[in-house]
Backbone as a chain_set.jsonl record, in Angstrom:
{"seq": "XXXXXXXXXXXXXXXXXXXXXXXXXXXXXXXXXXXXXXXXXXXXXXXXXXXXXXXXXXXXXXXXXXXXXXXXXXXXXXXXXXXXXXXXXXXXXXXXXXXXXXXXXXXXXXXXXXXXXXXXXXXXXXXXXXXXXXXXXXXXXXX", "coords": {"N": [[-18.716, -50.346, 30.607], [-16.332, -49.663, 31.888], [-16.333, -47.041, 31.273], [-18.36, -46.066, 32.68], [-17.632, -46.61, 35.228], [-15.423, -44.886, 35.383], [-16.7, -42.423, 35.126], [-18.345, -42.312, 37.47], [-16.165, -42.363, 39.373], [-15.059, -39.79, 38.851], [-17.22, -38.141, 39.278], [-17.395, -38.569, 42.077], [-15.322, -37.03, 43.19], [-16.178, -34.508, 42.649], [-17.466, -33.213, 44.742], [-15.477, -32.288, 46.47], [-13.327, -29.615, 47.29], [-10.835, -27.016, 47.425], [-10.18, -24.471, 49.513], [-9.005, -20.909, 49.882], [-8.4, -19.192, 52.673], [-9.357, -15.847, 53.898], [-8.904, -13.181, 56.183], [-10.853, -10.769, 57.594], [-11.561, -7.475, 58.859], [-13.702, -5.952, 61.283], [-14.587, -3.56, 60.378], [-14.715, -4.022, 57.672], [-16.434, -6.081, 57.511], [-18.815, -4.654, 58.114], [-19.091, -3.29, 55.721], [-20.019, -5.285, 54.137], [-22.567, -5.836, 54.766], [-24.697, -4.852, 53.249], [-25.524, -4.909, 49.744], [-25.505, -2.515, 48.218], [-26.763, -1.892, 45.674], [-25.286, -3.499, 43.863], [-23.896, -6.672, 42.747], [-21.506, -7.424, 43.805], [-18.553, -6.845, 45.765], [-15.406, -5.351, 46.176], [-13.131, -5.984, 48.77], [-10.616, -5.201, 51.238], [-8.396, -7.344, 52.546], [-7.164, -8.422, 55.774], [-4.629, -9.221, 55.358], [-3.78, -7.575, 53.351], [-4.644, -8.102, 50.737], [-6.852, -7.57, 48.055], [-9.976, -8.871, 47.714], [-12.876, -10.164, 45.944], [-16.232, -10.14, 47.006], [-19.172, -11.881, 46.473], [-22.693, -12.686, 46.328], [-22.621, -15.463, 46.501], [-20.392, -16.045, 47.823], [-18.463, -17.593, 50.427], [-18.879, -16.675, 53.469], [-17.701, -16.279, 56.892], [-18.071, -16.153, 60.457], [-16.238, -16.465, 63.526], [-16.519, -17.902, 66.708], [-15.408, -17.462, 70.139], [-14.521, -19.926, 70.886], [-13.47, -21.111, 68.717], [-15.445, -22.07, 66.755], [-16.929, -22.096, 63.539], [-19.092, -20.233, 61.895], [-21.331, -19.954, 59.175], [-22.287, -17.014, 57.506], [-24.533, -15.36, 55.361], [-23.369, -13.295, 52.787], [-24.254, -9.88, 52.452], [-26.74, -10.062, 53.771], [-27.14, -9.736, 56.513], [-27.039, -8.108, 59.793], [-24.839, -5.867, 61.327], [-24.189, -4.399, 64.388], [-23.153, -2.245, 66.968], [-22.947, -3.863, 69.014], [-23.839, -6.356, 68.446], [-24.29, -9.194, 66.162], [-26.384, -10.101, 63.572], [-27.769, -12.56, 61.671], [-30.324, -13.196, 60.299], [-31.35, -15.078, 58.214], [-30.233, -17.317, 58.817], [-30.791, -17.82, 61.339], [-29.134, -16.636, 63.466], [-27.945, -15.104, 66.16], [-25.308, -13.118, 67.586], [-23.536, -11.876, 70.073], [-21.136, -9.294, 69.978], [-18.912, -9.536, 71.605], [-18.642, -12.227, 71.934], [-17.534, -13.2, 69.822], [-14.762, -14.252, 68.059], [-12.015, -11.722, 67.633], [-13.779, -9.684, 67.943], [-15.837, -9.563, 66.092], [-14.79, -9.95, 63.601], [-14.332, -11.239, 60.372], [-14.27, -14.289, 57.995], [-13.344, -14.981, 54.795], [-13.885, -17.143, 52.358], [-12.39, -18.336, 49.558], [-12.789, -20.167, 46.267], [-10.13, -22.186, 45.493], [-8.779, -22.675, 42.541], [-6.322, -24.038, 41.602], [-5.504, -25.713, 43.747], [-7.733, -27.265, 43.969], [-7.832, -28.696, 41.559], [-5.409, -30.047, 41.697], [-6.006, -31.649, 43.929], [-8.103, -33.277, 43.094], [-6.927, -34.434, 40.833], [-4.825, -35.875, 42.063], [-6.35, -37.823, 43.59], [-7.661, -39.215, 41.43], [-5.286, -40.181, 40.17], [-4.427, -41.96, 42.194], [-6.527, -43.696, 42.413], [-6.392, -44.781, 39.561], [-3.996, -45.897, 39.847], [-4.265, -47.944, 41.839], [-6.052, -49.575, 40.248], [-4.38, -50.201, 38.065], [-2.284, -51.659, 39.477], [-3.926, -53.851, 40.422], [-4.809, -55.007, 37.942], [-2.414, -55.873, 36.975], [-1.368, -57.637, 38.887], [-3.269, -59.724, 38.941], [-4.076, -63.061, 39.217], [-1.782, -63.825, 40.304], [-0.115, -65.312, 43.009], [-0.214, -64.247, 46.212], [0.646, -64.668, 48.676], [2.675, -67.07, 50.3], [2.594, -70.655, 50.254], [3.547, -73.11, 52.288]], "CA": [[-18.618, -50.558, 32.058], [-15.11, -48.856, 32.286], [-16.627, -45.592, 31.265], [-19.295, -45.841, 33.756], [-16.733, -46.514, 36.624], [-14.501, -43.712, 35.442], [-17.522, -41.329, 35.307], [-18.5, -42.466, 38.828], [-14.819, -41.848, 40.186], [-14.932, -38.376, 38.557], [-18.248, -37.49, 40.139], [-17.127, -38.61, 43.581], [-14.568, -36.008, 43.464], [-16.887, -33.104, 42.424], [-17.795, -32.514, 45.834], [-14.018, -31.919, 47.229], [-12.666, -28.495, 46.656], [-10.051, -26.33, 48.206], [-10.499, -22.851, 49.465], [-8.152, -20.003, 50.491], [-9.242, -18.238, 53.721], [-8.876, -14.398, 54.115], [-9.34, -12.655, 57.277], [-11.44, -9.328, 57.216], [-11.819, -6.921, 60.173], [-15.093, -5.698, 61.592], [-15.07, -2.397, 59.498], [-14.963, -4.554, 56.186], [-17.712, -6.878, 57.633], [-19.866, -3.643, 57.981], [-19.283, -3.027, 54.322], [-20.647, -6.431, 53.737], [-23.894, -5.937, 55.265], [-25.557, -4.572, 52.314], [-24.742, -4.836, 48.385], [-25.416, -1.149, 47.538], [-27.046, -1.995, 44.331], [-24.416, -4.278, 43.103], [-23.949, -7.97, 43.331], [-20.16, -7.971, 44.238], [-17.688, -5.838, 46.325], [-13.997, -5.806, 46.483], [-12.66, -5.431, 50.012], [-9.401, -5.595, 51.426], [-8.271, -8.375, 53.797], [-5.971, -8.168, 56.936], [-3.234, -9.403, 54.744], [-3.541, -6.506, 52.309], [-5.068, -8.625, 49.32], [-8.19, -7.356, 47.612], [-10.854, -10.008, 47.363], [-14.083, -9.816, 45.598], [-17.136, -10.878, 47.556], [-20.508, -11.855, 45.853], [-23.674, -13.251, 47.094], [-22.42, -16.736, 46.624], [-19.097, -16.253, 48.523], [-18.575, -18.285, 51.662], [-18.403, -15.72, 54.502], [-17.953, -16.903, 58.125], [-17.646, -15.583, 61.658], [-15.737, -17.492, 64.344], [-16.691, -17.423, 68.049], [-14.181, -17.461, 70.926], [-14.229, -21.324, 71.124], [-13.192, -21.454, 67.364], [-16.234, -22.752, 65.853], [-17.024, -21.199, 62.48], [-20.529, -20.159, 61.578], [-21.349, -19.378, 57.874], [-23.343, -16.263, 57.345], [-24.788, -14.889, 53.926], [-23.011, -11.955, 52.477], [-25.326, -8.761, 52.09], [-28.014, -10.434, 54.38], [-26.889, -9.732, 58.006], [-26.842, -6.771, 60.495], [-23.821, -5.761, 62.253], [-24.207, -3.246, 65.127], [-21.972, -1.961, 67.721], [-22.816, -4.852, 70.075], [-24.119, -7.78, 68.069], [-24.36, -9.409, 64.589], [-27.739, -10.67, 63.449], [-27.985, -13.075, 60.573], [-31.863, -13.693, 60.399], [-31.666, -16.225, 57.34], [-29.459, -18.528, 59.461], [-31.234, -17.721, 62.756], [-27.93, -16.518, 64.355], [-27.657, -13.707, 66.961], [-24.085, -13.11, 68.146], [-22.904, -10.672, 70.842], [-19.698, -9.217, 69.311], [-17.695, -10.069, 72.574], [-18.622, -13.751, 71.952], [-16.92, -13.606, 68.437], [-13.29, -13.955, 67.814], [-11.617, -10.449, 66.993], [-14.814, -8.718, 68.087], [-16.713, -9.464, 64.874], [-13.909, -10.228, 62.395], [-14.816, -12.353, 59.423], [-13.367, -15.072, 57.137], [-13.729, -15.129, 53.436], [-13.364, -18.462, 51.72], [-12.566, -18.167, 47.952], [-12.289, -21.293, 45.736], [-8.729, -22.138, 44.865], [-8.666, -23.608, 41.346], [-5.082, -24.925, 41.373], [-5.579, -26.66, 44.761], [-8.819, -28.212, 43.718], [-7.429, -29.579, 40.412], [-4.393, -30.897, 42.193], [-6.745, -32.754, 44.821], [-8.832, -34.311, 42.221], [-5.878, -35.219, 40.092], [-4.062, -36.924, 42.939], [-7.422, -38.821, 43.862], [-7.778, -39.836, 40.199], [-4.117, -40.932, 39.915], [-4.474, -42.965, 43.174], [-7.498, -44.716, 41.898], [-5.721, -45.408, 38.506], [-2.709, -46.774, 40.334], [-4.93, -49.078, 42.286], [-6.677, -50.311, 39.23], [-3.264, -50.831, 37.328], [-1.68, -52.779, 40.242], [-4.967, -54.948, 40.543], [-4.774, -55.866, 36.884], [-1.085, -56.45, 36.871], [-1.161, -58.79, 39.78], [-4.283, -60.586, 38.89], [-3.795, -64.317, 38.928], [-0.558, -64.03, 40.971], [-0.27, -65.643, 44.445], [0.594, -63.035, 47.05], [1.012, -65.404, 50.047], [3.404, -68.21, 49.903], [2.065, -71.82, 51.017], [4.473, -74.341, 52.513]], "C": [[-17.54, -49.584, 32.47], [-15.554, -47.402, 32.183], [-17.48, -45.223, 32.29], [-18.564, -45.681, 35.096], [-15.906, -45.196, 36.525], [-15.413, -42.382, 35.669], [-18.045, -41.37, 36.885], [-17.338, -41.951, 39.751], [-14.759, -40.359, 39.885], [-15.984, -37.595, 39.421], [-18.047, -37.421, 41.706], [-16.227, -37.488, 44.002], [-15.0, -34.526, 43.331], [-17.243, -32.382, 43.774], [-16.622, -32.008, 46.92], [-13.64, -30.567, 46.451], [-11.71, -27.737, 47.887], [-10.198, -24.913, 48.285], [-9.267, -22.206, 50.237], [-8.978, -19.294, 51.421], [-8.595, -17.048, 54.004], [-9.455, -13.865, 55.303], [-9.791, -11.253, 57.088], [-11.704, -8.704, 58.581], [-13.336, -6.435, 60.279], [-15.589, -4.486, 60.649], [-15.423, -3.069, 58.101], [-16.265, -5.42, 56.46], [-18.865, -5.933, 57.642], [-20.1, -3.265, 56.588], [-20.261, -4.085, 53.608], [-22.042, -6.725, 54.028], [-24.968, -5.664, 54.097], [-24.816, -4.588, 50.713], [-24.839, -3.512, 47.711], [-25.63, -1.158, 46.228], [-26.313, -2.892, 43.459], [-24.378, -5.779, 43.561], [-22.488, -8.274, 43.745], [-19.541, -6.653, 44.837], [-16.254, -6.176, 46.411], [-13.497, -5.166, 47.663], [-11.225, -5.989, 50.313], [-9.132, -6.316, 52.742], [-7.163, -7.869, 54.787], [-4.724, -8.433, 56.292], [-2.956, -8.472, 53.729], [-4.014, -6.964, 50.954], [-6.522, -8.082, 49.223], [-8.907, -8.54, 47.024], [-12.262, -9.489, 46.873], [-15.14, -10.843, 46.338], [-18.593, -10.817, 46.803], [-21.386, -12.627, 46.798], [-23.369, -14.73, 47.495], [-21.093, -16.987, 47.435], [-19.42, -16.844, 49.866], [-17.961, -17.13, 52.551], [-18.718, -16.349, 55.922], [-17.476, -16.034, 59.244], [-17.164, -16.894, 62.618], [-16.075, -17.09, 65.89], [-15.447, -17.777, 68.763], [-13.835, -19.01, 71.3], [-13.866, -21.894, 69.85], [-14.211, -22.169, 66.553], [-16.637, -21.732, 64.999], [-18.758, -21.251, 62.243], [-20.519, -19.442, 60.211], [-22.59, -18.219, 58.033], [-23.337, -15.744, 55.717], [-24.271, -13.527, 53.684], [-24.289, -11.039, 52.126], [-26.702, -9.164, 52.796], [-27.731, -10.724, 55.873], [-26.826, -8.346, 58.418], [-25.821, -6.871, 61.37], [-23.93, -4.389, 63.078], [-23.106, -3.175, 65.97], [-21.889, -3.155, 68.749], [-23.272, -6.365, 69.501], [-24.267, -7.969, 66.36], [-25.757, -10.362, 64.56], [-27.757, -11.147, 62.082], [-29.352, -13.873, 60.524], [-32.053, -14.906, 59.419], [-31.176, -17.42, 57.944], [-30.025, -18.569, 60.926], [-30.003, -17.536, 63.945], [-28.051, -14.967, 64.892], [-26.411, -13.944, 67.831], [-23.765, -11.906, 69.012], [-21.421, -10.662, 70.36], [-18.622, -9.716, 70.304], [-17.662, -11.49, 72.642], [-17.951, -14.206, 70.747], [-15.514, -13.124, 68.474], [-12.97, -12.644, 67.073], [-12.86, -9.443, 67.071], [-15.722, -8.511, 66.9], [-15.888, -9.646, 63.642], [-14.516, -11.298, 61.681], [-13.722, -13.151, 58.729], [-14.212, -15.131, 55.808], [-13.166, -16.276, 52.715], [-13.564, -18.261, 50.27], [-12.028, -19.493, 47.381], [-10.858, -21.138, 45.303], [-8.607, -23.262, 43.86], [-7.572, -24.589, 41.294], [-5.01, -26.031, 42.503], [-6.484, -27.738, 44.533], [-8.4, -29.232, 42.659], [-6.315, -30.433, 40.976], [-5.003, -31.963, 43.172], [-7.293, -33.729, 43.969], [-7.808, -35.059, 41.411], [-5.125, -36.184, 40.82], [-5.071, -37.962, 43.325], [-7.431, -39.68, 42.72], [-6.545, -40.607, 39.911], [-3.961, -42.169, 41.123], [-5.547, -44.136, 42.828], [-6.862, -45.474, 40.737], [-4.665, -46.328, 38.921], [-3.217, -47.95, 40.925], [-5.377, -50.021, 41.243], [-5.418, -51.041, 38.306], [-2.69, -52.025, 38.203], [-2.799, -53.996, 40.285], [-4.821, -55.645, 39.247], [-3.416, -56.547, 36.53], [-0.959, -57.754, 37.675], [-2.23, -59.728, 39.827], [-3.663, -61.933, 38.414], [-2.543, -64.694, 39.706], [-0.772, -64.495, 42.452], [0.5, -64.582, 45.044], [1.034, -63.646, 48.318], [1.696, -66.745, 49.59], [2.807, -69.4, 50.876], [3.192, -72.821, 51.118], [3.932, -75.402, 52.903]], "O": [[-17.79, -48.739, 33.33], [-15.129, -46.598, 33.012], [-17.374, -44.107, 32.798], [-18.827, -44.802, 35.918], [-15.738, -44.498, 37.525], [-14.972, -41.412, 36.286], [-18.108, -40.28, 37.454], [-17.543, -41.231, 40.728], [-14.354, -39.666, 40.818], [-15.704, -36.623, 40.123], [-18.416, -36.5, 42.435], [-16.367, -37.015, 45.129], [-14.376, -33.56, 43.769], [-17.297, -31.157, 43.875], [-16.867, -31.449, 47.99], [-13.65, -30.465, 45.224], [-11.909, -27.92, 49.088], [-10.326, -24.204, 47.287], [-8.621, -22.837, 51.074], [-10.079, -18.835, 51.116], [-7.408, -17.052, 54.332], [-10.648, -14.129, 55.452], [-9.073, -10.533, 56.394], [-12.083, -9.473, 59.464], [-14.086, -6.576, 59.313], [-16.742, -4.411, 60.225], [-16.386, -2.645, 57.462], [-17.132, -5.424, 55.586], [-19.926, -6.361, 57.186], [-21.233, -2.93, 56.245], [-21.08, -3.812, 52.731], [-22.622, -7.721, 53.597], [-26.032, -6.283, 54.093], [-23.63, -4.287, 50.586], [-24.257, -3.382, 46.634], [-24.855, -0.538, 45.499], [-26.723, -3.046, 42.309], [-24.803, -6.081, 44.676], [-22.26, -9.447, 44.043], [-19.933, -5.542, 44.48], [-15.945, -7.324, 46.731], [-13.396, -3.939, 47.695], [-10.746, -6.99, 49.779], [-9.573, -5.942, 53.829], [-6.384, -6.961, 54.496], [-3.729, -7.839, 56.707], [-1.851, -8.549, 53.192], [-3.787, -6.211, 50.007], [-7.291, -8.137, 50.183], [-8.517, -9.118, 46.01], [-12.745, -8.472, 47.371], [-15.002, -12.066, 46.315], [-19.096, -9.717, 46.574], [-20.979, -13.132, 47.844], [-23.743, -15.205, 48.568], [-20.771, -18.151, 47.674], [-20.509, -16.636, 50.4], [-16.811, -16.71, 52.419], [-19.811, -16.87, 56.142], [-16.56, -15.236, 59.044], [-17.594, -18.041, 62.497], [-15.871, -15.924, 66.229], [-14.512, -18.315, 68.171], [-12.857, -19.23, 72.015], [-13.905, -23.121, 69.757], [-13.797, -22.888, 65.644], [-16.747, -20.582, 65.425], [-19.467, -22.24, 62.43], [-19.81, -18.448, 60.052], [-23.659, -18.482, 58.585], [-22.335, -15.741, 55.002], [-24.727, -12.608, 54.365], [-25.256, -11.53, 51.545], [-27.733, -8.616, 52.408], [-28.042, -11.795, 56.396], [-26.601, -7.451, 57.604], [-25.773, -7.811, 62.163], [-23.769, -3.329, 62.473], [-22.146, -3.926, 65.805], [-20.809, -3.396, 69.287], [-23.028, -7.391, 70.135], [-24.335, -7.062, 65.531], [-26.06, -11.184, 65.425], [-27.762, -10.278, 61.21], [-29.393, -15.09, 60.704], [-32.882, -15.752, 59.753], [-31.657, -18.507, 57.624], [-29.606, -19.468, 61.655], [-29.953, -18.128, 65.024], [-28.205, -13.945, 64.223], [-26.409, -14.824, 68.692], [-23.773, -10.834, 68.407], [-20.665, -11.633, 70.321], [-17.581, -10.239, 69.907], [-16.789, -12.043, 73.31], [-17.762, -15.407, 70.555], [-15.119, -12.003, 68.793], [-13.54, -12.408, 66.008], [-12.913, -8.476, 66.311], [-16.301, -7.441, 66.713], [-16.475, -9.442, 62.579], [-15.149, -12.186, 62.252], [-12.529, -12.854, 58.794], [-15.431, -15.285, 55.738], [-11.955, -16.311, 52.496], [-14.672, -18.052, 49.776], [-10.994, -19.974, 47.844], [-10.441, -20.09, 44.811], [-8.401, -24.445, 44.132], [-7.761, -25.771, 41.008], [-4.524, -27.133, 42.251], [-6.215, -28.912, 44.789], [-8.578, -30.44, 42.82], [-6.348, -31.623, 40.662], [-4.51, -33.09, 43.201], [-6.999, -34.919, 44.08], [-7.876, -36.286, 41.345], [-4.787, -37.243, 40.293], [-4.609, -39.101, 43.398], [-7.224, -40.878, 42.914], [-6.705, -41.715, 39.397], [-3.38, -43.22, 40.853], [-5.318, -45.334, 42.998], [-6.76, -46.698, 40.828], [-4.489, -47.419, 38.378], [-2.693, -49.016, 40.599], [-5.093, -51.214, 41.349], [-5.478, -52.207, 37.916], [-2.62, -53.173, 37.763], [-2.359, -55.138, 40.157], [-4.702, -56.869, 39.307], [-3.338, -57.602, 35.899], [-0.509, -58.79, 37.185], [-2.192, -60.575, 40.719], [-2.901, -62.004, 37.449], [-2.258, -65.89, 39.756], [-1.696, -63.956, 43.062], [1.544, -64.093, 44.613], [1.845, -63.02, 49.0], [1.29, -67.392, 48.625], [2.57, -69.186, 52.065], [3.709, -73.305, 50.112], [4.614, -76.408, 53.098]]}, "num_chains": 1, "name": "protein.A"}
């Protein structure tokens, strides 16, 4: 039974992950319209860091109201006036997007994710230990 509970706790944290978000400009977004025969491209972010964008990379645009819209890398069209992501049924005028069509690339951060899952597991273990140690003790005084 304990193994089953441990497995369920572990699986409950499987959906949590931490991402690092990098900003890319419109010219970089234009490079990400097509794969050019490959599955990945290395692009430079506004921060000056090189990141690899694959078909499974999380790519977003943000509107002027700060709402994020996910688009699929290598499966959208960016013109001088609009961005069209037909697989998600999005058509954005560039003047309605923050930065005129700038994008955001989210990459999985393994250390942050491991830390998050470890902290959650430690919290659950702490609750279990406290429950076991205090079992049978009165927690309220009766006068």
